[in-house]
Amino acid sequence: YSLRDILGPSTLVTKAQRGSFAPDAIDTDFVAFQPAVINYNQRVAFCARVSGPGASGGRQKGVWSTATSDGNLAALIRTGDESGGTRVSSVGSPIMNYSDSALMEGTLRGPGINASNNRFLWALEPGGPVEILRTGPTAVFGGGESFAGFPQFVQKQGDAIGVAYQLRPGAGGTTRASDTGVVLMSHSGGTLENLAREGSAIPGGSWGGDQFGQFMRRVGIGPISSTVIYGFSRLPAAGGSPVLQLVTDSVAGDPLYVAARGDAAPDLASGEVFQSFLGESIDAGGGTAFRATLRGAGVNAGNNEGIWRSGLVARKGDEPDSTNEPGVRFARFLGVWQTDGQRVLFLAKLRGPGVTPANDCALYLKVISEAGYQRLVREGEAACGCDGARVGVIQRVEVEPYDKSYAVVCSLAGGDRRANQALLGGYTGATAPNAAFRAPWMRLRKGLLTQSGVPHTTAIRSLTLGSSQDRTGFGAKGLAQSVNDVALGQAVLTVIYDNRAVEVATCIF
């Protein structure tokens, strides 16, 4: 007789496995995966490395996706693929917020290709890649300009791509005073709108002839709107020092004022004003969130930063729960995400009485229409299960930008060492008196037994969730998403098992 553990159906749906054949790549197998992405249509995409006889000639890396008519996995691009007499030399991880189009940056090699024109931004579709932008000479501006790079690009759930760009001084009359800007592109490669360029007048009568100065090299876009948010140094027509400025902009209208250096910071004492802007995003309804530093009377190193969205969300030095935890204050903000147009989630470091390295980080929710904050999860608090485990380190937070879902990957401490990591899933849409149900619940845990094919039984060894945050800590702004809004939320993960199997899989909360 052969006795095995009795297991129920796995909650994971496998999309690709290490060692399995790579579709559309003859004689190749998957070797390693970069973090995968998922869109609202449950389509998955990922960058992977392959090996085998078919991987010769530099064809060892590519992007695969289920954004096909039948939902089966297919190759979108591989290194070594030919394109107009050149070949793809490198591919990056994709963004795929649109229904059937992934967005990716990579490089080319071949005749006439050099460091000044080898970088491209392509829309990857089942019918083949479409060039959106490429470094080197461009016709986008009509004056012989040349792109030097694309510091940040974002994608909405529809047909719009926001790109913060850098031009090469000396080409087409470009100077250091006119070499940055933001453009809105379509997935067919067309220009929807040259939104803003350094050195040009800001359109609209309310700006009084002021000009665009140096751009911040960042851009954000809402999930369903073609409105973007960006920042730049505004050059006053009357002269004087440049002013840091945040605006929203769209094809349909002129730039709209969000905030500027020197403005009175909403909901703070008189004389406390904005000094600089550290990150920003825009939600489905056009609402803007940003993180800023402060200056003025009463501002010090312990309270000189905050998050705003229709007023103050949180300030460094504030007490999130003065009744139950007096003296515990926000010390630093690590991440900010908007969702549903009325909710802001933020990850904060804490300081104060009883705060130690084991419990000094927490994820909070601010509902714009409600007073105060709701703590969703904190390091050191009890985790689900009967082994006494507590939340160890919050390793990753991901938030769906349109419909309230979020996921947390964390380590676990104090329990079974073979089960010291977990995936938590949550939904912030619950309303009073059921607000407690906004807290996350454990969806997967390291050590969970599963079947990786009859008759093999193994256990989860580690979970990896991709990040949608940029270097400022802002997520849910049009970058790659690893969580969507199917059911109460669906995540795509890289899962490693005790038997050394590795797979890309989805999990519904």
Short mmCIF file of C-alpha atoms in Angstrom, two decimals:
data_model
loop_
_atom_site.label_atom_id
_atom_site.label_comp_id
_atom_site.label_asym_id
_atom_site.label_seq_id
_atom_site.Cartn_x
_atom_site.Cartn_y
_atom_site.Cartn_z
CA TYR A 1 0.00 0.00 0.00
CA SER A 2 1.06 3.60 -0.63
CA LEU A 3 -0.29 6.17 1.82
CA ARG A 4 -0.14 9.89 1.08
CA ASP A 5 -1.51 13.03 2.69
CA ILE A 6 -5.06 13.73 1.58
CA LEU A 7 -5.17 17.12 -0.08
CA GLY A 8 -7.98 19.27 -1.34
CA PRO A 9 -7.83 21.21 -4.61
CA SER A 10 -5.00 23.74 -4.76
CA THR A 11 -5.96 27.40 -4.67
CA LEU A 12 -3.11 28.12 -7.10
CA VAL A 13 -3.61 28.07 -10.87
CA THR A 14 -0.34 27.34 -12.65
CA LYS A 15 0.59 29.49 -15.65
CA ALA A 16 4.18 28.32 -16.24
CA GLN A 17 6.69 26.00 -14.57
CA ARG A 18 10.46 25.81 -14.49
CA GLY A 19 11.55 22.92 -16.66
CA SER A 20 8.38 22.95 -18.77
CA PHE A 21 8.56 23.81 -22.46
CA ALA A 22 8.41 27.47 -23.46
CA PRO A 23 5.58 27.99 -25.98
CA ASP A 24 6.56 29.33 -29.43
CA ALA A 25 10.23 28.62 -28.67
CA ILE A 26 11.19 25.26 -30.17
CA ASP A 27 13.49 23.07 -28.07
CA THR A 28 13.56 25.42 -25.08
CA ASP A 29 12.44 25.09 -21.47
CA PHE A 30 11.80 27.72 -18.82
CA VAL A 31 14.73 28.17 -16.41
CA ALA A 32 13.93 31.27 -14.32
CA PHE A 33 11.13 33.81 -13.98
CA GLN A 34 11.11 37.49 -13.17
CA PRO A 35 8.07 38.74 -11.18
CA ALA A 36 4.90 38.35 -13.24
CA VAL A 37 2.15 40.92 -13.86
CA ILE A 38 -1.62 40.62 -14.25
CA ASN A 39 -4.38 42.84 -15.64
CA TYR A 40 -8.10 43.30 -14.98
CA ASN A 41 -8.85 40.72 -17.70
CA GLN A 42 -6.90 38.03 -15.78
CA ARG A 43 -4.19 38.04 -18.45
CA VAL A 44 -0.71 37.29 -17.13
CA ALA A 45 2.68 38.29 -18.54
CA PHE A 46 6.25 37.69 -17.39
CA CYS A 47 9.86 37.85 -18.49
CA ALA A 48 11.68 34.52 -18.35
CA ARG A 49 15.03 32.95 -19.12
CA VAL A 50 15.07 29.73 -21.14
CA SER A 51 17.59 27.05 -22.03
CA GLY A 52 17.91 24.26 -24.55
CA PRO A 53 18.99 23.81 -28.18
CA GLY A 54 16.49 26.45 -29.30
CA ALA A 55 18.02 29.03 -26.98
CA SER A 56 21.24 29.27 -28.99
CA GLY A 57 22.22 32.44 -30.81
CA GLY A 58 21.38 34.66 -27.85
CA ARG A 59 17.70 33.61 -27.73
CA GLN A 60 17.83 32.90 -24.02
CA LYS A 61 15.30 35.43 -22.67
CA GLY A 62 11.81 36.58 -23.60
CA VAL A 63 8.36 37.75 -22.56
CA TRP A 64 5.40 35.36 -22.48
CA SER A 65 1.74 36.17 -21.92
CA THR A 66 -1.73 34.66 -21.77
CA ALA A 67 -3.14 37.72 -23.60
CA THR A 68 -4.20 35.55 -26.52
CA SER A 69 -7.57 34.77 -28.07
CA ASP A 70 -7.72 31.40 -26.30
CA GLY A 71 -5.97 32.49 -23.09
CA ASN A 72 -3.09 30.07 -23.62
CA LEU A 73 0.49 31.08 -22.94
CA ALA A 74 2.38 32.46 -25.94
CA ALA A 75 5.71 34.17 -26.60
CA LEU A 76 5.46 37.89 -27.32
CA ILE A 77 9.15 38.62 -27.88
CA ARG A 78 12.54 36.92 -27.46
CA THR A 79 16.10 38.11 -27.53
CA GLY A 80 17.46 37.39 -30.98
CA ASP A 81 14.16 38.15 -32.73
CA GLU A 82 14.61 40.12 -35.94
CA SER A 83 13.11 43.60 -36.35
CA GLY A 84 13.73 45.59 -39.52
CA GLY A 85 17.22 44.23 -40.12
CA THR A 86 18.18 44.46 -36.44
CA ARG A 87 17.84 41.99 -33.60
CA VAL A 88 16.51 42.26 -30.07
CA SER A 89 19.47 42.13 -27.68
CA SER A 90 17.70 42.53 -24.32
CA VAL A 91 14.17 42.54 -22.93
CA GLY A 92 12.82 43.88 -19.66
CA SER A 93 9.92 43.01 -17.40
CA PRO A 94 6.57 44.08 -18.88
CA ILE A 95 3.73 46.28 -17.74
CA MET A 96 0.33 44.89 -18.76
CA ASN A 97 -2.62 46.94 -17.54
CA TYR A 98 -4.32 47.05 -20.97
CA SER A 99 -6.52 44.10 -21.95
CA ASP A 100 -4.24 42.44 -24.50
CA SER A 101 -1.12 44.58 -24.80
CA ALA A 102 2.04 44.45 -22.68
CA LEU A 103 4.44 47.39 -22.55
CA MET A 104 8.18 46.72 -22.42
CA GLU A 105 11.53 48.47 -22.76
CA GLY A 106 14.48 46.71 -24.38
CA THR A 107 17.50 47.15 -26.63
CA LEU A 108 18.49 46.32 -30.21
CA ARG A 109 21.73 45.36 -31.94
CA GLY A 110 22.79 45.25 -35.57
CA PRO A 111 23.89 47.46 -38.47
CA GLY A 112 23.51 51.17 -37.71
CA ILE A 113 22.69 50.52 -34.05
CA ASN A 114 24.75 52.22 -31.35
CA ALA A 115 24.34 53.47 -27.78
CA SER A 116 22.43 56.55 -28.98
CA ASN A 117 19.60 54.68 -30.75
CA ASN A 118 19.46 51.14 -29.36
CA ARG A 119 16.72 51.48 -26.73
CA PHE A 120 13.06 50.96 -27.59
CA LEU A 121 9.62 51.05 -25.95
CA TRP A 122 7.31 48.50 -27.57
CA ALA A 123 3.71 47.40 -27.14
CA LEU A 124 3.75 43.60 -27.22
CA GLU A 125 0.61 42.10 -28.73
CA PRO A 126 -0.32 38.64 -30.04
CA GLY A 127 -0.02 39.98 -33.61
CA GLY A 128 3.54 41.19 -33.03
CA PRO A 129 5.35 44.09 -31.35
CA VAL A 130 4.53 47.72 -32.12
CA GLU A 131 7.18 50.40 -31.66
CA ILE A 132 5.92 53.19 -29.42
CA LEU A 133 9.13 55.19 -29.02
CA ARG A 134 12.84 54.63 -29.60
CA THR A 135 15.98 56.49 -28.65
CA GLY A 136 17.56 58.40 -31.50
CA PRO A 137 15.95 60.71 -34.08
CA THR A 138 12.18 61.07 -33.73
CA ALA A 139 9.34 62.65 -35.69
CA VAL A 140 7.16 63.09 -32.59
CA PHE A 141 7.99 66.81 -32.31
CA GLY A 142 8.59 67.51 -36.00
CA GLY A 143 11.87 69.36 -35.54
CA GLY A 144 14.64 66.79 -35.81
CA GLU A 145 14.80 66.09 -32.07
CA SER A 146 16.41 62.91 -30.73
CA PHE A 147 15.30 60.87 -27.71
CA ALA A 148 18.01 60.08 -25.15
CA GLY A 149 15.84 57.96 -22.84
CA PHE A 150 12.51 57.32 -21.13
CA PRO A 151 12.93 57.69 -17.34
CA GLN A 152 9.39 56.49 -16.60
CA PHE A 153 6.45 55.17 -18.60
CA VAL A 154 2.99 54.12 -17.42
CA GLN A 155 -0.05 52.39 -18.94
CA LYS A 156 -3.76 52.69 -18.22
CA GLN A 157 -6.34 49.92 -18.60
CA GLY A 158 -7.29 51.44 -21.96
CA ASP A 159 -5.39 52.83 -24.93
CA ALA A 160 -3.03 55.39 -23.42
CA ILE A 161 0.64 55.35 -22.43
CA GLY A 162 2.21 58.20 -20.49
CA VAL A 163 5.96 58.71 -21.01
CA ALA A 164 8.38 61.00 -19.21
CA TYR A 165 11.18 61.57 -21.73
CA GLN A 166 14.69 62.98 -22.04
CA LEU A 167 15.92 64.53 -25.31
CA ARG A 168 19.50 64.76 -26.53
CA PRO A 169 20.84 68.35 -26.43
CA GLY A 170 22.11 69.57 -29.79
CA ALA A 171 19.63 67.63 -31.92
CA GLY A 172 16.86 69.65 -33.57
CA GLY A 173 17.70 72.78 -31.60
CA THR A 174 17.33 71.02 -28.24
CA THR A 175 19.24 72.60 -25.36
CA ARG A 176 19.60 71.85 -21.67
CA ALA A 177 16.65 74.19 -21.20
CA SER A 178 14.33 72.18 -23.48
CA ASP A 179 15.31 68.52 -23.13
CA THR A 180 12.64 67.04 -20.81
CA GLY A 181 8.88 66.59 -20.98
CA VAL A 182 5.85 64.29 -20.99
CA VAL A 183 4.03 62.79 -23.98
CA LEU A 184 0.88 60.65 -24.23
CA MET A 185 1.05 57.81 -26.77
CA SER A 186 -1.35 55.17 -28.12
CA HIS A 187 -0.62 51.45 -28.41
CA SER A 188 -0.51 51.80 -32.19
CA GLY A 189 2.50 54.10 -31.87
CA GLY A 190 0.59 57.30 -32.54
CA THR A 191 0.96 60.47 -30.51
CA LEU A 192 -2.20 61.26 -28.56
CA GLU A 193 -0.82 64.53 -27.17
CA ASN A 194 2.50 66.29 -26.67
CA LEU A 195 1.42 67.24 -23.18
CA ALA A 196 4.34 69.32 -22.01
CA ARG A 197 7.92 70.19 -22.94
CA GLU A 198 10.54 72.11 -21.05
CA GLY A 199 11.04 75.63 -22.38
CA SER A 200 7.52 76.02 -23.80
CA ALA A 201 4.70 78.17 -22.42
CA ILE A 202 2.22 76.42 -20.15
CA PRO A 203 -1.07 76.42 -22.10
CA GLY A 204 -4.11 78.05 -20.54
CA GLY A 205 -4.91 81.59 -19.50
CA SER A 206 -4.60 80.87 -15.79
CA TRP A 207 -0.83 80.39 -16.07
CA GLY A 208 -0.10 83.96 -17.16
CA GLY A 209 2.64 83.08 -19.63
CA ASP A 210 4.71 80.99 -17.20
CA GLN A 211 6.89 78.32 -18.82
CA PHE A 212 7.70 74.68 -18.23
CA GLY A 213 11.14 74.27 -16.67
CA GLN A 214 12.98 71.05 -15.83
CA PHE A 215 10.68 68.04 -15.37
CA MET A 216 10.87 65.60 -12.46
CA ARG A 217 11.31 62.56 -14.76
CA ARG A 218 8.15 60.96 -13.32
CA VAL A 219 4.59 60.47 -14.60
CA GLY A 220 1.48 58.75 -13.27
CA ILE A 221 -1.77 57.75 -15.00
CA GLY A 222 -5.16 56.67 -13.65
CA PRO A 223 -6.46 53.15 -14.29
CA ILE A 224 -9.35 54.16 -16.56
CA SER A 225 -8.66 57.80 -17.40
CA SER A 226 -6.13 59.27 -19.83
CA THR A 227 -5.38 62.04 -17.35
CA VAL A 228 -1.80 62.04 -16.08
CA ILE A 229 0.01 63.72 -13.20
CA TYR A 230 3.54 65.08 -13.42
CA GLY A 231 5.82 67.65 -11.81
CA PHE A 232 8.24 70.27 -13.09
CA SER A 233 9.93 73.54 -12.21
CA ARG A 234 7.65 76.38 -13.28
CA LEU A 235 9.44 79.45 -14.69
CA PRO A 236 7.45 82.61 -13.81
CA ALA A 237 6.89 84.99 -16.72
CA ALA A 238 7.74 87.89 -14.42
CA GLY A 239 11.12 86.34 -13.60
CA GLY A 240 12.45 85.12 -10.30
CA SER A 241 13.24 81.68 -8.96
CA PRO A 242 11.71 78.52 -10.48
CA VAL A 243 8.77 77.06 -8.54
CA LEU A 244 8.26 73.30 -8.11
CA GLN A 245 4.80 72.52 -9.50
CA LEU A 246 2.45 69.52 -9.70
CA VAL A 247 -0.29 69.41 -12.36
CA THR A 248 -2.72 67.02 -14.00
CA ASP A 249 -3.02 67.04 -17.77
CA SER A 250 -4.99 65.32 -20.52
CA VAL A 251 -5.70 65.36 -24.23
CA ALA A 252 -8.94 67.19 -23.57
CA GLY A 253 -7.62 70.15 -21.61
CA ASP A 254 -4.84 72.37 -20.33
CA PRO A 255 -2.68 71.55 -17.29
CA LEU A 256 -4.60 71.90 -14.03
CA TYR A 257 -2.99 73.14 -10.84
CA VAL A 258 -2.48 70.55 -8.06
CA ALA A 259 0.11 72.07 -5.70
CA ALA A 260 3.29 74.14 -5.76
CA ARG A 261 6.26 74.92 -3.55
CA GLY A 262 5.32 77.67 -1.13
CA ASP A 263 1.60 76.83 -1.08
CA ALA A 264 -0.03 76.60 2.34
CA ALA A 265 -0.25 72.91 3.22
CA PRO A 266 -3.94 71.97 3.71
CA ASP A 267 -5.07 71.07 7.23
CA LEU A 268 -1.87 72.33 8.86
CA ALA A 269 -1.02 75.41 10.90
CA SER A 270 -0.62 78.79 9.27
CA GLY A 271 2.86 79.29 7.87
CA GLU A 272 3.52 75.62 7.14
CA VAL A 273 4.07 75.36 3.38
CA PHE A 274 5.16 72.80 0.79
CA GLN A 275 8.90 72.60 0.15
CA SER A 276 9.35 69.70 -2.29
CA PHE A 277 7.34 66.84 -3.80
CA LEU A 278 8.58 63.29 -3.26
CA GLY A 279 6.04 61.26 -5.25
CA GLU A 280 2.56 61.42 -6.75
CA SER A 281 -0.29 59.42 -8.31
CA ILE A 282 -3.75 59.89 -9.80
CA ASP A 283 -6.79 57.66 -9.30
CA ALA A 284 -9.69 56.53 -11.48
CA GLY A 285 -11.71 59.66 -10.75
CA GLY A 286 -8.87 62.12 -11.29
CA GLY A 287 -8.10 62.54 -7.59
CA THR A 288 -4.44 63.21 -6.86
CA ALA A 289 -2.26 62.03 -4.00
CA PHE A 290 1.25 63.22 -3.29
CA ARG A 291 3.95 63.10 -0.65
CA ALA A 292 5.68 66.37 0.19
CA THR A 293 8.19 67.89 2.56
CA LEU A 294 7.37 71.01 4.58
CA ARG A 295 9.00 74.17 5.86
CA GLY A 296 7.86 76.96 8.12
CA ALA A 297 7.37 77.78 11.77
CA GLY A 298 6.96 74.65 13.87
CA VAL A 299 8.37 72.33 11.20
CA ASN A 300 11.26 70.12 12.35
CA ALA A 301 12.93 66.85 11.43
CA GLY A 302 10.22 64.92 13.27
CA ASN A 303 7.22 66.34 11.36
CA ASN A 304 8.53 67.71 8.06
CA GLU A 305 6.74 65.34 5.70
CA GLY A 306 3.17 64.33 4.86
CA ILE A 307 0.78 62.68 2.42
CA TRP A 308 -2.14 64.60 0.90
CA ARG A 309 -5.23 63.50 -1.00
CA SER A 310 -8.20 65.92 -0.78
CA GLY A 311 -6.56 67.22 2.37
CA LEU A 312 -4.03 65.76 4.75
CA VAL A 313 -3.91 61.95 4.87
CA ALA A 314 -1.02 61.49 7.30
CA ARG A 315 1.89 63.50 8.65
CA LYS A 316 5.22 62.38 9.99
CA GLY A 317 5.04 62.77 13.78
CA ASP A 318 1.26 62.24 13.99
CA GLU A 319 -0.20 59.65 16.37
CA PRO A 320 -2.29 57.13 14.40
CA ASP A 321 -4.09 55.89 17.54
CA SER A 322 -3.62 58.31 20.42
CA THR A 323 -6.27 56.53 22.53
CA ASN A 324 -4.85 53.00 22.51
CA GLU A 325 -1.20 53.77 21.72
CA PRO A 326 -0.39 57.24 23.04
CA GLY A 327 3.00 58.49 21.94
CA VAL A 328 3.36 56.07 19.02
CA ARG A 329 3.97 58.22 15.94
CA PHE A 330 4.66 57.98 12.23
CA ALA A 331 8.44 58.09 11.71
CA ARG A 332 8.70 57.53 7.97
CA PHE A 333 6.51 56.69 4.96
CA LEU A 334 7.66 53.77 2.81
CA GLY A 335 4.82 53.39 0.31
CA VAL A 336 1.60 55.05 -0.87
CA TRP A 337 -1.23 53.61 -3.00
CA GLN A 338 -4.62 54.98 -4.07
CA THR A 339 -7.62 52.80 -4.87
CA ASP A 340 -11.28 53.32 -5.72
CA GLY A 341 -10.99 57.13 -5.73
CA GLN A 342 -11.72 57.34 -1.99
CA ARG A 343 -9.04 55.26 -0.31
CA VAL A 344 -5.33 55.69 0.35
CA LEU A 345 -3.17 52.91 1.77
CA PHE A 346 0.26 53.75 3.14
CA LEU A 347 3.08 51.78 4.71
CA ALA A 348 4.73 53.58 7.61
CA LYS A 349 7.59 53.13 10.02
CA LEU A 350 6.67 53.90 13.64
CA ARG A 351 8.47 55.27 16.69
CA GLY A 352 7.54 55.77 20.33
CA PRO A 353 6.79 53.81 23.52
CA GLY A 354 6.80 50.06 23.03
CA VAL A 355 8.02 50.27 19.43
CA THR A 356 10.89 47.89 18.63
CA PRO A 357 12.46 46.60 15.40
CA ALA A 358 10.00 43.69 15.65
CA ASN A 359 6.86 45.87 15.44
CA ASP A 360 7.89 49.19 13.90
CA CYS A 361 6.16 48.93 10.51
CA ALA A 362 2.45 48.91 9.68
CA LEU A 363 0.05 49.26 6.77
CA TYR A 364 -2.72 51.83 7.24
CA LEU A 365 -5.88 52.73 5.38
CA LYS A 366 -7.33 56.22 5.11
CA VAL A 367 -10.89 56.44 3.76
CA ILE A 368 -11.34 60.04 2.63
CA SER A 369 -14.91 60.28 3.95
CA GLU A 370 -13.99 58.88 7.39
CA ALA A 371 -12.10 60.37 10.30
CA GLY A 372 -8.87 58.79 11.47
CA TYR A 373 -7.00 55.77 10.17
CA GLN A 374 -7.53 52.04 10.15
CA ARG A 375 -4.51 49.84 10.75
CA LEU A 376 -4.70 46.85 8.42
CA VAL A 377 -1.64 44.88 9.50
CA ARG A 378 1.37 45.56 11.73
CA GLU A 379 4.61 43.73 12.27
CA GLY A 380 4.53 41.86 15.58
CA GLU A 381 0.79 41.27 15.71
CA ALA A 382 -0.72 37.78 15.84
CA ALA A 383 -1.11 35.95 12.55
CA CYS A 384 -3.73 33.37 11.65
CA GLY A 385 -3.03 29.80 12.72
CA CYS A 386 -2.63 27.84 15.93
CA ASP A 387 1.16 27.85 16.29
CA GLY A 388 1.55 31.30 17.87
CA ALA A 389 3.06 32.90 14.77
CA ARG A 390 3.26 36.67 14.48
CA VAL A 391 3.78 38.95 11.52
CA GLY A 392 7.55 39.27 11.09
CA VAL A 393 8.58 41.62 8.29
CA ILE A 394 6.16 43.14 5.79
CA GLN A 395 8.02 42.21 2.61
CA ARG A 396 5.67 43.46 -0.10
CA VAL A 397 2.41 45.38 -0.41
CA GLU A 398 0.43 45.54 -3.65
CA VAL A 399 -2.81 47.46 -4.22
CA GLU A 400 -5.24 47.24 -7.14
CA PRO A 401 -5.83 50.88 -8.22
CA TYR A 402 -9.49 50.65 -9.25
CA ASP A 403 -11.50 48.47 -6.90
CA LYS A 404 -10.12 48.21 -3.35
CA SER A 405 -8.20 44.88 -3.40
CA TYR A 406 -4.74 44.52 -1.89
CA ALA A 407 -2.18 41.86 -1.01
CA VAL A 408 0.62 41.61 1.54
CA VAL A 409 3.53 39.17 1.59
CA CYS A 410 5.14 38.94 5.02
CA SER A 411 7.47 36.74 7.00
CA LEU A 412 6.15 35.03 10.14
CA ALA A 413 8.00 34.83 13.45
CA GLY A 414 7.56 32.75 16.59
CA GLY A 415 5.76 29.83 14.98
CA ASP A 416 6.72 26.86 12.86
CA ARG A 417 10.00 27.70 11.14
CA ARG A 418 8.94 25.60 8.17
CA ALA A 419 5.94 27.90 7.71
CA ASN A 420 7.48 31.34 8.20
CA GLN A 421 6.04 33.25 5.22
CA ALA A 422 2.50 34.05 4.12
CA LEU A 423 0.38 35.78 1.50
CA LEU A 424 -2.41 37.91 2.98
CA GLY A 425 -5.28 39.17 0.85
CA GLY A 426 -7.62 42.03 1.69
CA TYR A 427 -10.48 44.15 0.42
CA THR A 428 -11.02 47.70 1.67
CA GLY A 429 -14.57 48.03 0.36
CA ALA A 430 -16.36 46.96 3.55
CA THR A 431 -18.35 49.78 5.16
CA ALA A 432 -19.41 50.49 8.74
CA PRO A 433 -20.32 48.62 10.87
CA ASN A 434 -18.24 45.99 9.03
CA ALA A 435 -15.03 48.00 8.66
CA ALA A 436 -13.10 45.30 10.52
CA PHE A 437 -13.46 43.10 7.44
CA ARG A 438 -11.09 45.43 5.58
CA ALA A 439 -8.22 43.72 7.41
CA PRO A 440 -6.39 41.05 5.38
CA TRP A 441 -6.73 37.32 5.86
CA MET A 442 -4.16 34.60 5.25
CA ARG A 443 -4.52 33.14 1.78
CA LEU A 444 -1.35 31.06 1.42
CA ARG A 445 1.36 30.00 3.83
CA LYS A 446 4.80 28.53 3.40
CA GLY A 447 4.67 24.84 4.26
CA LEU A 448 1.20 24.37 2.76
CA LEU A 449 1.02 20.91 1.21
CA THR A 450 -0.01 20.77 -2.41
CA GLN A 451 0.08 18.36 -5.31
CA SER A 452 2.45 19.27 -8.13
CA GLY A 453 1.29 16.35 -10.21
CA VAL A 454 0.16 12.83 -9.30
CA PRO A 455 1.54 11.24 -7.22
CA HIS A 456 3.88 14.00 -6.04
CA THR A 457 3.04 15.89 -2.86
CA THR A 458 5.19 18.84 -1.86
CA ALA A 459 4.99 22.04 0.17
CA ILE A 460 5.36 25.73 -0.58
CA ARG A 461 8.85 27.01 0.29
CA SER A 462 8.61 30.69 -0.73
CA LEU A 463 6.28 33.26 -2.30
CA THR A 464 7.32 36.27 -4.39
CA LEU A 465 4.99 39.09 -5.40
CA GLY A 466 6.04 41.74 -7.93
CA SER A 467 6.14 45.45 -7.06
CA SER A 468 4.19 48.30 -8.66
CA GLN A 469 6.08 51.02 -6.76
CA ASP A 470 8.52 53.45 -8.30
CA ARG A 471 11.64 54.67 -6.52
CA THR A 472 9.57 57.28 -4.62
CA GLY A 473 7.43 54.55 -3.01
CA PHE A 474 4.26 55.39 -4.96
CA GLY A 475 2.35 52.50 -6.50
CA ALA A 476 -1.01 52.11 -8.25
CA LYS A 477 0.07 54.76 -10.77
CA GLY A 478 0.16 52.84 -14.05
CA LEU A 479 3.23 50.70 -13.44
CA ALA A 480 3.24 46.88 -13.43
CA GLN A 481 0.48 45.31 -11.30
CA SER A 482 0.56 41.92 -9.59
CA VAL A 483 -2.98 42.21 -8.14
CA ASN A 484 -6.30 42.72 -9.95
CA ASP A 485 -9.92 43.16 -8.87
CA VAL A 486 -11.35 39.76 -9.84
CA ALA A 487 -13.63 38.54 -7.01
CA LEU A 488 -12.14 40.22 -3.90
CA GLY A 489 -8.73 40.23 -5.56
CA GLN A 490 -6.42 38.00 -7.54
CA ALA A 491 -2.63 37.91 -7.32
CA VAL A 492 0.04 36.47 -9.59
CA LEU A 493 3.09 35.08 -7.79
CA THR A 494 6.29 33.15 -8.27
CA VAL A 495 6.06 30.07 -6.04
CA ILE A 496 8.98 27.83 -5.06
CA TYR A 497 8.28 24.36 -3.60
CA ASP A 498 10.27 22.02 -1.38
CA ASN A 499 10.86 19.67 -4.32
CA ARG A 500 12.60 22.60 -6.11
CA ALA A 501 9.74 23.16 -8.51
CA VAL A 502 9.21 26.82 -9.46
CA GLU A 503 6.06 28.16 -11.06
CA VAL A 504 4.18 31.30 -12.00
CA ALA A 505 0.69 30.95 -10.57
CA THR A 506 -2.42 32.96 -9.77
CA CYS A 507 -4.42 32.90 -6.56
CA ILE A 508 -7.87 34.38 -5.92
CA PHE A 509 -8.34 35.82 -2.41
#
